[in-house]
Amino acid sequence: AQSVTQLDSQVPVFEEAPVELRCNYSSSVSVYLFWYVQYPNQGLQLLLKYLSGSTLVKGINGFEAEFNKSQTSFHLRKPSVHISDTAEYFCAVEGYSTLTFGKGTMLLVSP
Amino acid sequence: DSGVTQTPKHLITATGQRVTLRCSPRSGDLSVYWYQQSLDQGLQFLIQYYNGEERAKGNILERFSAQQFPDLHSELNLSSLELGDSALYFCASSISGEFGRELFFGSGTQLSVL
């Protein structure tokens, strides 16, 4: 089986500050890893994904994530956040036939 | 706009009733997924269809069923509804059923069981 743990349910941050949203996963097989974002009253949309190759993955809107196999982590980072980044962020792992999501981290960006 | 259409957007019904949620995938996508989102359980995978056939099953209750039609739209049927079935139900689609593909989500159907 596979599982995802997002260590923070909420992360408050000031505009233009850096942010890191943490994600740890467990799986008994090789995995594919994803970050999705959900803006208010919308469905989820893909930020970035790791399938293979370079462990540093760049996504949309200036986000990036680093796959660390030894620590089974896939943390999401952005060097400088904007108010418009306020949303819920979901880490997901695919190791069998399904995509398993974490419980989400709410990123709250204030001026 | 993801290109995935879900109807209705909101649904209010009573316990014991049956409802049908509808999903039209993006043009060209063969695979449809259903997810349930609630505050306590988060996003739970329910079921996946690929080109009309069931591909994978998750935490779907026996009171729930789904199908994918020849035109690739999908319906999720929820019966004998309970208060705990109140949740946001998402449909997503992808071009194939292969690993590593991006899922495109609809805006969801908010189900309230009173």
mmCIF file of C-alpha atoms in Angstrom:
data_model
loop_
_atom_site.group_PDB
_atom_site.id
_atom_site.type_symbol
_atom_site.label_atom_id
_atom_site.label_comp_id
_atom_site.label_asym_id
_atom_site.label_seq_id
_atom_site.Cartn_x
_atom_site.Cartn_y
_atom_site.Cartn_z
ATOM 1 C CA ALA A 1 0.000 0.000 0.000
ATOM 2 C CA GLN A 2 1.008 3.613 -0.326
ATOM 3 C CA SER A 3 0.367 6.663 1.801
ATOM 4 C CA VAL A 4 1.143 10.361 1.924
ATOM 5 C CA THR A 5 1.702 12.535 4.970
ATOM 6 C CA GLN A 6 1.559 16.292 4.732
ATOM 7 C CA LEU A 7 3.071 17.458 7.952
ATOM 8 C CA ASP A 8 1.394 20.852 8.158
ATOM 9 C CA SER A 9 -2.327 21.424 7.793
ATOM 10 C CA GLN A 10 -1.829 25.172 7.541
ATOM 11 C CA VAL A 11 1.164 27.372 6.703
ATOM 12 C CA PRO A 12 0.821 31.134 7.187
ATOM 13 C CA VAL A 13 3.415 33.281 5.449
ATOM 14 C CA PHE A 14 3.912 36.903 4.465
ATOM 15 C CA GLU A 15 3.977 38.006 0.859
ATOM 16 C CA GLU A 16 7.419 37.784 -0.802
ATOM 17 C CA ALA A 17 8.699 35.380 1.859
ATOM 18 C CA PRO A 18 9.942 31.886 0.927
ATOM 19 C CA VAL A 19 7.819 28.869 1.745
ATOM 20 C CA GLU A 20 8.255 25.110 2.026
ATOM 21 C CA LEU A 21 5.347 22.690 2.198
ATOM 22 C CA ARG A 22 6.386 19.302 3.479
ATOM 23 C CA CYS A 23 5.370 15.919 2.127
ATOM 24 C CA ASN A 24 6.477 12.426 3.089
ATOM 25 C CA TYR A 25 5.324 9.275 1.382
ATOM 26 C CA SER A 26 5.522 5.554 1.841
ATOM 27 C CA SER A 27 5.314 2.938 -0.823
ATOM 28 C CA SER A 28 6.682 -0.539 -1.355
ATOM 29 C CA VAL A 29 7.191 0.069 -5.061
ATOM 30 C CA SER A 30 8.771 2.760 -7.201
ATOM 31 C CA VAL A 31 6.621 5.827 -7.172
ATOM 32 C CA TYR A 32 5.559 8.767 -9.156
ATOM 33 C CA LEU A 33 5.025 11.943 -7.096
ATOM 34 C CA PHE A 34 2.805 14.940 -7.704
ATOM 35 C CA TRP A 35 1.797 18.277 -6.249
ATOM 36 C CA TYR A 36 -1.660 19.613 -7.049
ATOM 37 C CA VAL A 37 -3.158 22.975 -6.055
ATOM 38 C CA GLN A 38 -6.787 23.753 -5.300
ATOM 39 C CA TYR A 39 -7.928 27.360 -5.423
ATOM 40 C CA PRO A 40 -11.190 28.267 -3.661
ATOM 41 C CA ASN A 41 -14.274 26.794 -5.320
ATOM 42 C CA GLN A 42 -12.239 25.066 -7.999
ATOM 43 C CA GLY A 43 -10.983 21.609 -8.801
ATOM 44 C CA LEU A 44 -7.390 20.530 -8.410
ATOM 45 C CA GLN A 45 -4.768 21.371 -10.995
ATOM 46 C CA LEU A 46 -1.288 19.964 -11.454
ATOM 47 C CA LEU A 47 1.659 22.045 -10.206
ATOM 48 C CA LEU A 48 4.442 19.601 -10.963
ATOM 49 C CA LYS A 49 5.333 15.935 -11.034
ATOM 50 C CA TYR A 50 8.318 13.655 -10.578
ATOM 51 C CA LEU A 51 8.500 10.531 -12.707
ATOM 52 C CA SER A 52 12.244 9.919 -13.036
ATOM 53 C CA GLY A 53 15.515 11.703 -13.756
ATOM 54 C CA SER A 54 16.552 14.904 -12.020
ATOM 55 C CA THR A 55 15.365 14.995 -8.443
ATOM 56 C CA LEU A 56 14.661 18.732 -8.646
ATOM 57 C CA VAL A 57 11.445 19.350 -10.482
ATOM 58 C CA LYS A 58 10.204 22.730 -11.614
ATOM 59 C CA GLY A 59 6.520 23.459 -11.977
ATOM 60 C CA ILE A 60 4.166 26.253 -12.810
ATOM 61 C CA ASN A 61 3.919 29.578 -10.999
ATOM 62 C CA GLY A 62 7.534 29.443 -9.771
ATOM 63 C CA PHE A 63 7.127 26.342 -7.608
ATOM 64 C CA GLU A 64 9.678 23.563 -7.429
ATOM 65 C CA ALA A 65 10.009 20.316 -5.498
ATOM 66 C CA GLU A 66 12.830 17.992 -4.616
ATOM 67 C CA PHE A 67 12.513 14.228 -4.553
ATOM 68 C CA ASN A 68 14.570 12.643 -1.776
ATOM 69 C CA LYS A 69 14.398 8.875 -1.930
ATOM 70 C CA SER A 70 16.381 8.212 1.248
ATOM 71 C CA GLN A 71 14.097 10.464 3.271
ATOM 72 C CA THR A 72 10.994 9.484 1.266
ATOM 73 C CA SER A 73 10.139 13.149 0.912
ATOM 74 C CA PHE A 74 8.911 15.433 -1.842
ATOM 75 C CA HIS A 75 8.813 18.929 -0.357
ATOM 76 C CA LEU A 76 7.401 21.842 -2.329
ATOM 77 C CA ARG A 77 9.167 25.208 -2.311
ATOM 78 C CA LYS A 78 8.780 28.711 -3.642
ATOM 79 C CA PRO A 79 11.386 31.426 -3.045
ATOM 80 C CA SER A 80 8.903 34.304 -2.941
ATOM 81 C CA VAL A 81 5.143 33.876 -2.564
ATOM 82 C CA HIS A 82 2.335 36.116 -3.766
ATOM 83 C CA ILE A 83 -1.106 36.745 -2.350
ATOM 84 C CA SER A 84 -2.483 34.794 -5.299
ATOM 85 C CA ASP A 85 -0.674 31.649 -4.082
ATOM 86 C CA THR A 86 -3.203 31.359 -1.257
ATOM 87 C CA ALA A 87 -4.730 27.941 -1.857
ATOM 88 C CA GLU A 88 -4.693 24.359 -0.651
ATOM 89 C CA TYR A 89 -1.816 22.206 -1.831
ATOM 90 C CA PHE A 90 -1.995 18.436 -2.133
ATOM 91 C CA CYS A 91 0.885 16.016 -2.401
ATOM 92 C CA ALA A 92 0.080 12.727 -4.138
ATOM 93 C CA VAL A 93 1.814 9.422 -4.800
ATOM 94 C CA GLU A 94 1.154 6.861 -7.477
ATOM 95 C CA GLY A 95 2.671 3.477 -6.904
ATOM 96 C CA TYR A 96 0.046 1.005 -7.919
ATOM 97 C CA SER A 97 -2.912 1.779 -10.093
ATOM 98 C CA THR A 98 -4.264 4.729 -8.157
ATOM 99 C CA LEU A 99 -3.280 8.215 -7.117
ATOM 100 C CA THR A 100 -3.262 8.632 -3.325
ATOM 101 C CA PHE A 101 -3.493 12.171 -1.961
ATOM 102 C CA GLY A 102 -2.346 13.656 1.308
ATOM 103 C CA LYS A 103 -4.803 15.612 3.421
ATOM 104 C CA GLY A 104 -3.586 18.923 2.075
ATOM 105 C CA THR A 105 -1.773 21.995 3.354
ATOM 106 C CA MET A 106 -3.513 25.338 3.332
ATOM 107 C CA LEU A 107 -1.073 28.086 2.339
ATOM 108 C CA LEU A 108 -2.207 31.445 3.671
ATOM 109 C CA VAL A 109 -0.310 34.418 2.232
ATOM 110 C CA SER A 110 -0.885 37.770 3.887
ATOM 111 C CA PRO A 111 0.365 41.253 2.952
ATOM 112 C CA ASP B 1 -11.101 25.808 -17.112
ATOM 113 C CA SER B 2 -9.948 22.178 -17.026
ATOM 114 C CA GLY B 3 -12.375 21.028 -19.709
ATOM 115 C CA VAL B 4 -14.021 18.558 -17.304
ATOM 116 C CA THR B 5 -17.685 19.309 -16.680
ATOM 117 C CA GLN B 6 -19.582 18.150 -13.635
ATOM 118 C CA THR B 7 -23.287 18.540 -13.013
ATOM 119 C CA PRO B 8 -24.998 19.531 -10.869
ATOM 120 C CA LYS B 9 -22.752 21.901 -8.917
ATOM 121 C CA HIS B 10 -24.843 21.580 -5.793
ATOM 122 C CA LEU B 11 -27.229 18.889 -4.654
ATOM 123 C CA ILE B 12 -29.327 18.878 -1.503
ATOM 124 C CA THR B 13 -31.255 15.751 -0.634
ATOM 125 C CA ALA B 14 -32.539 13.736 2.297
ATOM 126 C CA THR B 15 -31.291 10.588 3.969
ATOM 127 C CA GLY B 16 -32.336 7.405 2.235
ATOM 128 C CA GLN B 17 -32.559 9.035 -1.183
ATOM 129 C CA ARG B 18 -30.638 8.244 -4.363
ATOM 130 C CA VAL B 19 -28.771 10.740 -6.536
ATOM 131 C CA THR B 20 -26.785 10.680 -9.753
ATOM 132 C CA LEU B 21 -23.740 12.819 -10.393
ATOM 133 C CA ARG B 22 -22.628 13.365 -13.945
ATOM 134 C CA CYS B 23 -19.197 13.973 -15.445
ATOM 135 C CA SER B 24 -18.104 14.818 -18.965
ATOM 136 C CA PRO B 25 -14.361 14.343 -19.422
ATOM 137 C CA ARG B 26 -12.057 16.505 -21.513
ATOM 138 C CA SER B 27 -12.340 15.900 -25.209
ATOM 139 C CA GLY B 28 -10.146 12.926 -26.106
ATOM 140 C CA ASP B 29 -9.651 11.669 -22.553
ATOM 141 C CA LEU B 30 -10.490 8.002 -22.151
ATOM 142 C CA SER B 31 -10.060 7.626 -18.404
ATOM 143 C CA VAL B 32 -12.407 8.969 -15.736
ATOM 144 C CA TYR B 33 -11.830 8.992 -11.989
ATOM 145 C CA TRP B 34 -14.152 9.764 -9.097
ATOM 146 C CA TYR B 35 -12.929 11.203 -5.806
ATOM 147 C CA GLN B 36 -14.736 12.147 -2.608
ATOM 148 C CA GLN B 37 -13.430 15.107 -0.593
ATOM 149 C CA SER B 38 -14.455 15.645 3.011
ATOM 150 C CA LEU B 39 -12.906 17.543 5.897
ATOM 151 C CA ASP B 40 -12.136 14.464 7.970
ATOM 152 C CA GLN B 41 -11.102 11.996 5.252
ATOM 153 C CA GLY B 42 -9.515 14.346 2.738
ATOM 154 C CA LEU B 43 -9.485 13.241 -0.902
ATOM 155 C CA GLN B 44 -10.483 9.606 -1.225
ATOM 156 C CA PHE B 45 -10.257 7.713 -4.489
ATOM 157 C CA LEU B 46 -13.509 5.958 -5.328
ATOM 158 C CA ILE B 47 -13.259 4.380 -8.761
ATOM 159 C CA GLN B 48 -11.641 4.649 -12.188
ATOM 160 C CA TYR B 49 -12.968 3.794 -15.637
ATOM 161 C CA TYR B 50 -11.005 3.497 -18.829
ATOM 162 C CA ASN B 51 -12.835 3.482 -22.158
ATOM 163 C CA GLY B 52 -15.977 2.086 -20.616
ATOM 164 C CA GLU B 53 -14.364 -0.556 -18.428
ATOM 165 C CA GLU B 54 -13.738 -0.429 -14.703
ATOM 166 C CA ARG B 55 -9.959 -0.091 -14.193
ATOM 167 C CA ALA B 56 -9.466 0.383 -10.447
ATOM 168 C CA LYS B 57 -11.533 0.527 -7.322
ATOM 169 C CA GLY B 58 -10.802 2.402 -4.144
ATOM 170 C CA ASN B 59 -12.795 3.108 -1.019
ATOM 171 C CA ILE B 60 -16.150 2.971 -2.725
ATOM 172 C CA LEU B 61 -19.113 1.864 -0.645
ATOM 173 C CA GLU B 62 -21.432 -0.855 -1.900
ATOM 174 C CA ARG B 63 -24.244 1.745 -1.914
ATOM 175 C CA PHE B 64 -22.296 3.641 -4.564
ATOM 176 C CA SER B 65 -21.875 2.608 -8.178
ATOM 177 C CA ALA B 66 -20.532 4.174 -11.326
ATOM 178 C CA GLN B 67 -20.373 3.595 -15.037
ATOM 179 C CA GLN B 68 -18.793 5.085 -18.115
ATOM 180 C CA PHE B 69 -20.898 5.279 -21.236
ATOM 181 C CA PRO B 70 -19.885 4.827 -24.894
ATOM 182 C CA ASP B 71 -19.626 8.607 -25.333
ATOM 183 C CA LEU B 72 -17.163 8.490 -22.379
ATOM 184 C CA HIS B 73 -19.233 10.503 -19.954
ATOM 185 C CA SER B 74 -19.553 8.960 -16.524
ATOM 186 C CA GLU B 75 -22.161 8.838 -13.808
ATOM 187 C CA LEU B 76 -21.737 8.176 -10.106
ATOM 188 C CA ASN B 77 -24.846 6.815 -8.406
ATOM 189 C CA LEU B 78 -25.194 7.181 -4.661
ATOM 190 C CA SER B 79 -28.082 5.381 -2.974
ATOM 191 C CA SER B 80 -29.520 4.969 0.528
ATOM 192 C CA LEU B 81 -27.819 8.212 1.363
ATOM 193 C CA GLU B 82 -26.580 8.884 4.869
ATOM 194 C CA LEU B 83 -25.564 12.112 6.574
ATOM 195 C CA GLY B 84 -21.928 11.040 6.321
ATOM 196 C CA ASP B 85 -22.125 10.970 2.534
ATOM 197 C CA SER B 86 -22.211 14.761 2.512
ATOM 198 C CA ALA B 87 -19.032 15.765 0.703
ATOM 199 C CA LEU B 88 -17.580 17.302 -2.415
ATOM 200 C CA TYR B 89 -17.407 14.766 -5.225
ATOM 201 C CA PHE B 90 -14.816 15.335 -7.910
ATOM 202 C CA CYS B 91 -14.512 13.811 -11.305
ATOM 203 C CA ALA B 92 -11.165 13.861 -13.093
ATOM 204 C CA SER B 93 -10.075 12.671 -16.503
ATOM 205 C CA SER B 94 -6.829 11.757 -18.204
ATOM 206 C CA ILE B 95 -5.887 10.875 -21.733
ATOM 207 C CA SER B 96 -4.956 7.332 -20.805
ATOM 208 C CA GLY B 97 -4.912 5.019 -17.822
ATOM 209 C CA GLU B 98 -1.138 4.908 -17.688
ATOM 210 C CA PHE B 99 1.046 5.788 -14.723
ATOM 211 C CA GLY B 100 2.399 9.279 -14.371
ATOM 212 C CA ARG B 101 -0.318 10.984 -16.331
ATOM 213 C CA GLU B 102 -1.847 14.305 -15.304
ATOM 214 C CA LEU B 103 -5.382 14.297 -14.012
ATOM 215 C CA PHE B 104 -7.691 17.147 -14.972
ATOM 216 C CA PHE B 105 -10.330 17.844 -12.348
ATOM 217 C CA GLY B 106 -13.799 19.247 -12.641
ATOM 218 C CA SER B 107 -15.119 21.814 -10.173
ATOM 219 C CA GLY B 108 -16.979 19.183 -8.214
ATOM 220 C CA THR B 109 -20.504 18.480 -7.037
ATOM 221 C CA GLN B 110 -21.240 19.550 -3.478
ATOM 222 C CA LEU B 111 -23.626 16.993 -1.988
ATOM 223 C CA SER B 112 -25.521 17.846 1.172
ATOM 224 C CA VAL B 113 -27.557 15.098 2.799
ATOM 225 C CA LEU B 114 -30.031 16.439 5.362
#
